[in-house]
Amino acid sequence: MARAVGVRRRPEPAGPDPGARERILTAAGELFAEHGFDATPTSRIAERAEVPKGLIHYYFRRKQDLLAALVERLPEEPVESERVVVRGDVAASLRLLVRELDTRTEASPLLSRVLWREADTHVAVRQALQRRFRVIVEQIRAVIEAALPPDPPGRDVDTAALLLARVVNHRHSVARHGEHDELDREIAFIARALQP
């Protein structure tokens, strides 16, 4: 088919900016942490990310999808027990584990603040935090079991792991307020309770 003389073809639109999605997520995380999810319009996210507002909806159909994408950034890879276990010393092992968990939380303070802030109102965030809690319980259990000699009857490792995970979880939830107490007393108590 011949093209009409003098008729120009429209240039194809350029593809989306490859860094735009990342800038959008970064801007959303910052603004959600500063103002909360509900108080942050997508127009403000677009402005901070320096993208057209329509591009936000290109990557994320709904504003909740932005929050879900931020939740997926929550580090969930477990701490390797071998790195923190001190054989025969439950307290030292748990201190090393808690230090590693704290380091991971402190590596993304903005994301942590967003997640804890929005957990009450968004199911996806609450589910992510519940998954994270279960991972922490399992990590604590594995460290305790590796640090102790084989399990004699009456030792309740499951309860010890659950208790310490709750303390760690609480501490991480209030860390955004600058509260950061040491867990030495709690760890020492748990270690004494587990001694034969």
PDB file of C-alpha atoms in Angstrom:
ATOM      1  CA  MET A   1       0.000   0.000   0.000  1.00  0.00           C
ATOM      2  CA  ALA A   2       1.476   3.321  -1.066  1.00  0.00           C
ATOM      3  CA  ARG A   3       1.762   6.116   1.418  1.00  0.00           C
ATOM      4  CA  ALA A   4       0.203   9.450   0.590  1.00  0.00           C
ATOM      5  CA  VAL A   5       2.718  12.057  -0.455  1.00  0.00           C
ATOM      6  CA  GLY A   6       3.362  14.687   2.164  1.00  0.00           C
ATOM      7  CA  VAL A   7       1.767  12.716   5.018  1.00  0.00           C
ATOM      8  CA  ARG A   8       4.187  12.137   7.837  1.00  0.00           C
ATOM      9  CA  ARG A   9       4.000   9.212  10.162  1.00  0.00           C
ATOM     10  CA  ARG A  10       3.800  10.002  13.819  1.00  0.00           C
ATOM     11  CA  PRO A  11       6.890   8.972  15.700  1.00  0.00           C
ATOM     12  CA  GLU A  12       6.347   6.055  18.036  1.00  0.00           C
ATOM     13  CA  PRO A  13       6.058   7.188  21.652  1.00  0.00           C
ATOM     14  CA  ALA A  14       9.186   6.590  23.649  1.00  0.00           C
ATOM     15  CA  GLY A  15       8.991   3.762  26.149  1.00  0.00           C
ATOM     16  CA  PRO A  16       8.685   4.519  29.839  1.00  0.00           C
ATOM     17  CA  ASP A  17      11.752   5.822  31.599  1.00  0.00           C
ATOM     18  CA  PRO A  18      13.497   2.712  33.001  1.00  0.00           C
ATOM     19  CA  GLY A  19      14.295   4.489  36.277  1.00  0.00           C
ATOM     20  CA  ALA A  20      10.808   5.924  36.685  1.00  0.00           C
ATOM     21  CA  ARG A  21       9.348   2.944  38.528  1.00  0.00           C
ATOM     22  CA  GLU A  22      12.144   3.058  41.077  1.00  0.00           C
ATOM     23  CA  ARG A  23      11.780   6.832  41.534  1.00  0.00           C
ATOM     24  CA  ILE A  24       8.037   6.401  42.018  1.00  0.00           C
ATOM     25  CA  LEU A  25       8.549   3.755  44.701  1.00  0.00           C
ATOM     26  CA  THR A  26      11.191   5.830  46.451  1.00  0.00           C
ATOM     27  CA  ALA A  27       8.973   8.921  46.416  1.00  0.00           C
ATOM     28  CA  ALA A  28       5.948   6.933  47.605  1.00  0.00           C
ATOM     29  CA  GLY A  29       7.935   5.396  50.459  1.00  0.00           C
ATOM     30  CA  GLU A  30       9.224   8.785  51.585  1.00  0.00           C
ATOM     31  CA  LEU A  31       5.821  10.449  51.400  1.00  0.00           C
ATOM     32  CA  PHE A  32       3.951   7.561  53.043  1.00  0.00           C
ATOM     33  CA  ALA A  33       6.486   7.675  55.893  1.00  0.00           C
ATOM     34  CA  GLU A  34       6.156  11.457  56.238  1.00  0.00           C
ATOM     35  CA  HIS A  35       2.402  11.882  55.855  1.00  0.00           C
ATOM     36  CA  GLY A  36       0.817   8.425  55.861  1.00  0.00           C
ATOM     37  CA  PHE A  37      -0.705   6.476  53.001  1.00  0.00           C
ATOM     38  CA  ASP A  38      -4.156   8.053  53.062  1.00  0.00           C
ATOM     39  CA  ALA A  39      -2.846  11.625  53.269  1.00  0.00           C
ATOM     40  CA  THR A  40      -0.536  11.223  50.258  1.00  0.00           C
ATOM     41  CA  PRO A  41      -2.130  11.869  46.838  1.00  0.00           C
ATOM     42  CA  THR A  42      -0.589  10.287  43.754  1.00  0.00           C
ATOM     43  CA  SER A  43      -0.098  13.790  42.328  1.00  0.00           C
ATOM     44  CA  ARG A  44       2.380  14.518  45.140  1.00  0.00           C
ATOM     45  CA  ILE A  45       4.170  11.217  44.483  1.00  0.00           C
ATOM     46  CA  ALA A  46       4.440  12.098  40.782  1.00  0.00           C
ATOM     47  CA  GLU A  47       5.795  15.530  41.644  1.00  0.00           C
ATOM     48  CA  ARG A  48       8.472  14.166  43.970  1.00  0.00           C
ATOM     49  CA  ALA A  49       9.403  11.393  41.510  1.00  0.00           C
ATOM     50  CA  GLU A  50       9.486  13.934  38.660  1.00  0.00           C
ATOM     51  CA  VAL A  51       7.200  11.858  36.459  1.00  0.00           C
ATOM     52  CA  PRO A  52       3.799  12.503  34.881  1.00  0.00           C
ATOM     53  CA  LYS A  53       0.954  11.345  37.131  1.00  0.00           C
ATOM     54  CA  GLY A  54      -0.249   8.933  34.439  1.00  0.00           C
ATOM     55  CA  LEU A  55       3.037   7.052  34.652  1.00  0.00           C
ATOM     56  CA  ILE A  56       2.248   6.091  38.240  1.00  0.00           C
ATOM     57  CA  HIS A  57      -0.910   4.376  37.001  1.00  0.00           C
ATOM     58  CA  TYR A  58       1.053   2.760  34.176  1.00  0.00           C
ATOM     59  CA  TYR A  59       3.164   0.905  36.745  1.00  0.00           C
ATOM     60  CA  PHE A  60       0.658   0.695  39.596  1.00  0.00           C
ATOM     61  CA  ARG A  61      -3.035   0.478  38.711  1.00  0.00           C
ATOM     62  CA  ARG A  62      -4.161   1.550  42.176  1.00  0.00           C
ATOM     63  CA  LYS A  63      -2.479   3.472  44.955  1.00  0.00           C
ATOM     64  CA  GLN A  64      -2.667   0.317  47.107  1.00  0.00           C
ATOM     65  CA  ASP A  65      -0.448  -1.393  44.535  1.00  0.00           C
ATOM     66  CA  LEU A  66       2.295   1.088  45.434  1.00  0.00           C
ATOM     67  CA  LEU A  67       2.026   0.028  49.059  1.00  0.00           C
ATOM     68  CA  ALA A  68       2.061  -3.651  48.056  1.00  0.00           C
ATOM     69  CA  ALA A  69       5.237  -3.062  46.003  1.00  0.00           C
ATOM     70  CA  LEU A  70       6.872  -1.416  49.017  1.00  0.00           C
ATOM     71  CA  VAL A  71       5.879  -4.386  51.182  1.00  0.00           C
ATOM     72  CA  GLU A  72       7.659  -6.713  48.752  1.00  0.00           C
ATOM     73  CA  ARG A  73      10.882  -4.840  49.510  1.00  0.00           C
ATOM     74  CA  LEU A  74      10.826  -5.994  53.111  1.00  0.00           C
ATOM     75  CA  PRO A  75      13.923  -8.167  53.525  1.00  0.00           C
ATOM     76  CA  GLU A  76      12.779 -11.680  54.365  1.00  0.00           C
ATOM     77  CA  GLU A  77      15.888 -13.749  53.781  1.00  0.00           C
ATOM     78  CA  PRO A  78      16.698 -15.559  57.005  1.00  0.00           C
ATOM     79  CA  VAL A  79      19.848 -15.032  59.007  1.00  0.00           C
ATOM     80  CA  GLU A  80      22.122 -18.045  58.620  1.00  0.00           C
ATOM     81  CA  SER A  81      22.264 -19.762  62.002  1.00  0.00           C
ATOM     82  CA  GLU A  82      25.907 -20.729  61.521  1.00  0.00           C
ATOM     83  CA  ARG A  83      26.866 -17.045  61.478  1.00  0.00           C
ATOM     84  CA  VAL A  84      25.442 -16.318  64.926  1.00  0.00           C
ATOM     85  CA  VAL A  85      25.472 -19.562  66.917  1.00  0.00           C
ATOM     86  CA  VAL A  86      27.926 -19.904  69.782  1.00  0.00           C
ATOM     87  CA  ARG A  87      27.726 -23.581  70.742  1.00  0.00           C
ATOM     88  CA  GLY A  88      26.793 -24.014  74.390  1.00  0.00           C
ATOM     89  CA  ASP A  89      25.936 -20.313  74.882  1.00  0.00           C
ATOM     90  CA  VAL A  90      22.291 -19.516  74.145  1.00  0.00           C
ATOM     91  CA  ALA A  91      22.524 -15.935  75.428  1.00  0.00           C
ATOM     92  CA  ALA A  92      25.524 -15.033  73.244  1.00  0.00           C
ATOM     93  CA  SER A  93      23.889 -16.690  70.240  1.00  0.00           C
ATOM     94  CA  LEU A  94      20.621 -14.803  70.715  1.00  0.00           C
ATOM     95  CA  ARG A  95      22.449 -11.486  71.197  1.00  0.00           C
ATOM     96  CA  LEU A  96      24.243 -12.004  67.884  1.00  0.00           C
ATOM     97  CA  LEU A  97      20.984 -12.913  66.151  1.00  0.00           C
ATOM     98  CA  VAL A  98      19.136  -9.886  67.548  1.00  0.00           C
ATOM     99  CA  ARG A  99      22.021  -7.634  66.496  1.00  0.00           C
ATOM    100  CA  GLU A 100      21.764  -9.016  62.945  1.00  0.00           C
ATOM    101  CA  LEU A 101      17.975  -8.546  62.872  1.00  0.00           C
ATOM    102  CA  ASP A 102      18.366  -4.984  64.169  1.00  0.00           C
ATOM    103  CA  THR A 103      20.946  -4.223  61.479  1.00  0.00           C
ATOM    104  CA  ARG A 104      18.549  -5.363  58.771  1.00  0.00           C
ATOM    105  CA  THR A 105      15.735  -3.239  60.163  1.00  0.00           C
ATOM    106  CA  GLU A 106      18.001  -0.207  60.517  1.00  0.00           C
ATOM    107  CA  ALA A 107      19.172  -0.639  56.904  1.00  0.00           C
ATOM    108  CA  SER A 108      15.728   0.438  55.707  1.00  0.00           C
ATOM    109  CA  PRO A 109      14.314   2.757  58.386  1.00  0.00           C
ATOM    110  CA  LEU A 110      11.994   4.457  55.926  1.00  0.00           C
ATOM    111  CA  LEU A 111      10.439   1.187  54.794  1.00  0.00           C
ATOM    112  CA  SER A 112      10.104  -0.009  58.384  1.00  0.00           C
ATOM    113  CA  ARG A 113       8.346   3.214  59.366  1.00  0.00           C
ATOM    114  CA  VAL A 114       5.906   2.897  56.452  1.00  0.00           C
ATOM    115  CA  LEU A 115       5.122  -0.730  57.239  1.00  0.00           C
ATOM    116  CA  TRP A 116       4.540  -0.293  60.939  1.00  0.00           C
ATOM    117  CA  ARG A 117       2.511   2.852  60.335  1.00  0.00           C
ATOM    118  CA  GLU A 118       0.192   1.226  57.807  1.00  0.00           C
ATOM    119  CA  ALA A 119      -0.180  -2.223  59.390  1.00  0.00           C
ATOM    120  CA  ASP A 120      -3.447  -1.352  61.089  1.00  0.00           C
ATOM    121  CA  THR A 121      -5.218  -0.189  57.956  1.00  0.00           C
ATOM    122  CA  HIS A 122      -3.852  -2.304  55.089  1.00  0.00           C
ATOM    123  CA  VAL A 123      -4.177  -6.078  54.925  1.00  0.00           C
ATOM    124  CA  ALA A 124      -1.172  -6.554  52.610  1.00  0.00           C
ATOM    125  CA  VAL A 125       1.091  -4.787  55.087  1.00  0.00           C
ATOM    126  CA  ARG A 126      -0.299  -6.717  58.036  1.00  0.00           C
ATOM    127  CA  GLN A 127       0.202 -10.018  56.197  1.00  0.00           C
ATOM    128  CA  ALA A 128       3.789  -9.088  55.313  1.00  0.00           C
ATOM    129  CA  LEU A 129       4.546  -8.259  58.933  1.00  0.00           C
ATOM    130  CA  GLN A 130       2.952 -11.525  60.069  1.00  0.00           C
ATOM    131  CA  ARG A 131       5.130 -13.462  57.584  1.00  0.00           C
ATOM    132  CA  ARG A 132       8.161 -11.586  58.869  1.00  0.00           C
ATOM    133  CA  PHE A 133       7.217 -12.461  62.469  1.00  0.00           C
ATOM    134  CA  ARG A 134       6.941 -16.174  61.637  1.00  0.00           C
ATOM    135  CA  VAL A 135      10.374 -16.064  59.975  1.00  0.00           C
ATOM    136  CA  ILE A 136      11.870 -14.438  63.089  1.00  0.00           C
ATOM    137  CA  VAL A 137      10.297 -17.093  65.361  1.00  0.00           C
ATOM    138  CA  GLU A 138      11.809 -19.842  63.194  1.00  0.00           C
ATOM    139  CA  GLN A 139      15.209 -18.143  63.165  1.00  0.00           C
ATOM    140  CA  ILE A 140      15.233 -17.804  66.935  1.00  0.00           C
ATOM    141  CA  ARG A 141      14.157 -21.432  67.361  1.00  0.00           C
ATOM    142  CA  ALA A 142      16.927 -22.628  65.023  1.00  0.00           C
ATOM    143  CA  VAL A 143      19.566 -20.598  66.866  1.00  0.00           C
ATOM    144  CA  ILE A 144      18.436 -21.850  70.285  1.00  0.00           C
ATOM    145  CA  GLU A 145      18.413 -25.469  69.109  1.00  0.00           C
ATOM    146  CA  ALA A 146      21.868 -25.126  67.548  1.00  0.00           C
ATOM    147  CA  ALA A 147      23.330 -23.460  70.654  1.00  0.00           C
ATOM    148  CA  LEU A 148      21.940 -26.001  73.131  1.00  0.00           C
ATOM    149  CA  PRO A 149      22.973 -29.606  73.611  1.00  0.00           C
ATOM    150  CA  PRO A 150      20.349 -32.114  72.395  1.00  0.00           C
ATOM    151  CA  ASP A 151      16.886 -31.359  73.740  1.00  0.00           C
ATOM    152  CA  PRO A 152      16.233 -32.859  77.164  1.00  0.00           C
ATOM    153  CA  PRO A 153      12.607 -33.256  78.246  1.00  0.00           C
ATOM    154  CA  GLY A 154      10.873 -30.201  79.665  1.00  0.00           C
ATOM    155  CA  ARG A 155      12.755 -27.614  77.640  1.00  0.00           C
ATOM    156  CA  ASP A 156      10.244 -25.371  75.868  1.00  0.00           C
ATOM    157  CA  VAL A 157      12.166 -23.971  72.904  1.00  0.00           C
ATOM    158  CA  ASP A 158       8.973 -23.082  71.039  1.00  0.00           C
ATOM    159  CA  THR A 159       7.717 -20.771  73.792  1.00  0.00           C
ATOM    160  CA  ALA A 160      11.165 -19.223  74.245  1.00  0.00           C
ATOM    161  CA  ALA A 161      11.382 -18.478  70.511  1.00  0.00           C
ATOM    162  CA  LEU A 162       7.884 -16.998  70.451  1.00  0.00           C
ATOM    163  CA  LEU A 163       8.544 -14.774  73.478  1.00  0.00           C
ATOM    164  CA  LEU A 164      11.801 -13.374  72.138  1.00  0.00           C
ATOM    165  CA  ALA A 165      10.275 -12.842  68.682  1.00  0.00           C
ATOM    166  CA  ARG A 166       7.492 -10.788  70.287  1.00  0.00           C
ATOM    167  CA  VAL A 167      10.015  -8.649  72.118  1.00  0.00           C
ATOM    168  CA  VAL A 168      12.070  -8.124  68.939  1.00  0.00           C
ATOM    169  CA  ASN A 169       8.924  -7.362  66.964  1.00  0.00           C
ATOM    170  CA  HIS A 170       7.797  -4.793  69.530  1.00  0.00           C
ATOM    171  CA  ARG A 171      11.200  -3.185  69.562  1.00  0.00           C
ATOM    172  CA  HIS A 172      11.257  -2.883  65.784  1.00  0.00           C
ATOM    173  CA  SER A 173       7.757  -1.395  65.804  1.00  0.00           C
ATOM    174  CA  VAL A 174       8.758   1.407  68.179  1.00  0.00           C
ATOM    175  CA  ALA A 175      12.213   1.993  66.687  1.00  0.00           C
ATOM    176  CA  ARG A 176      10.683   4.657  64.418  1.00  0.00           C
ATOM    177  CA  HIS A 177      10.091   6.704  67.591  1.00  0.00           C
ATOM    178  CA  GLY A 178      13.764   6.554  68.516  1.00  0.00           C
ATOM    179  CA  GLU A 179      13.216   3.957  71.227  1.00  0.00           C
ATOM    180  CA  HIS A 180      15.949   1.351  71.125  1.00  0.00           C
ATOM    181  CA  ASP A 181      16.450  -0.456  74.413  1.00  0.00           C
ATOM    182  CA  GLU A 182      18.796  -3.375  74.828  1.00  0.00           C
ATOM    183  CA  LEU A 183      17.391  -6.858  75.216  1.00  0.00           C
ATOM    184  CA  ASP A 184      20.083  -8.206  77.547  1.00  0.00           C
ATOM    185  CA  ARG A 185      17.691  -8.868  80.454  1.00  0.00           C
ATOM    186  CA  GLU A 186      15.132 -10.634  78.267  1.00  0.00           C
ATOM    187  CA  ILE A 187      17.793 -12.729  76.518  1.00  0.00           C
ATOM    188  CA  ALA A 188      19.448 -13.656  79.838  1.00  0.00           C
ATOM    189  CA  PHE A 189      16.065 -14.689  81.257  1.00  0.00           C
ATOM    190  CA  ILE A 190      15.266 -16.895  78.259  1.00  0.00           C
ATOM    191  CA  ALA A 191      18.745 -18.456  78.296  1.00  0.00           C
ATOM    192  CA  ARG A 192      18.444 -19.279  82.038  1.00  0.00           C
ATOM    193  CA  ALA A 193      15.007 -20.829  81.488  1.00  0.00           C
ATOM    194  CA  LEU A 194      16.442 -23.109  78.804  1.00  0.00           C
ATOM    195  CA  GLN A 195      19.451 -24.323  80.785  1.00  0.00           C
ATOM    196  CA  PRO A 196      19.334 -27.986  81.834  1.00  0.00           C
TER     197      PRO A 196
END
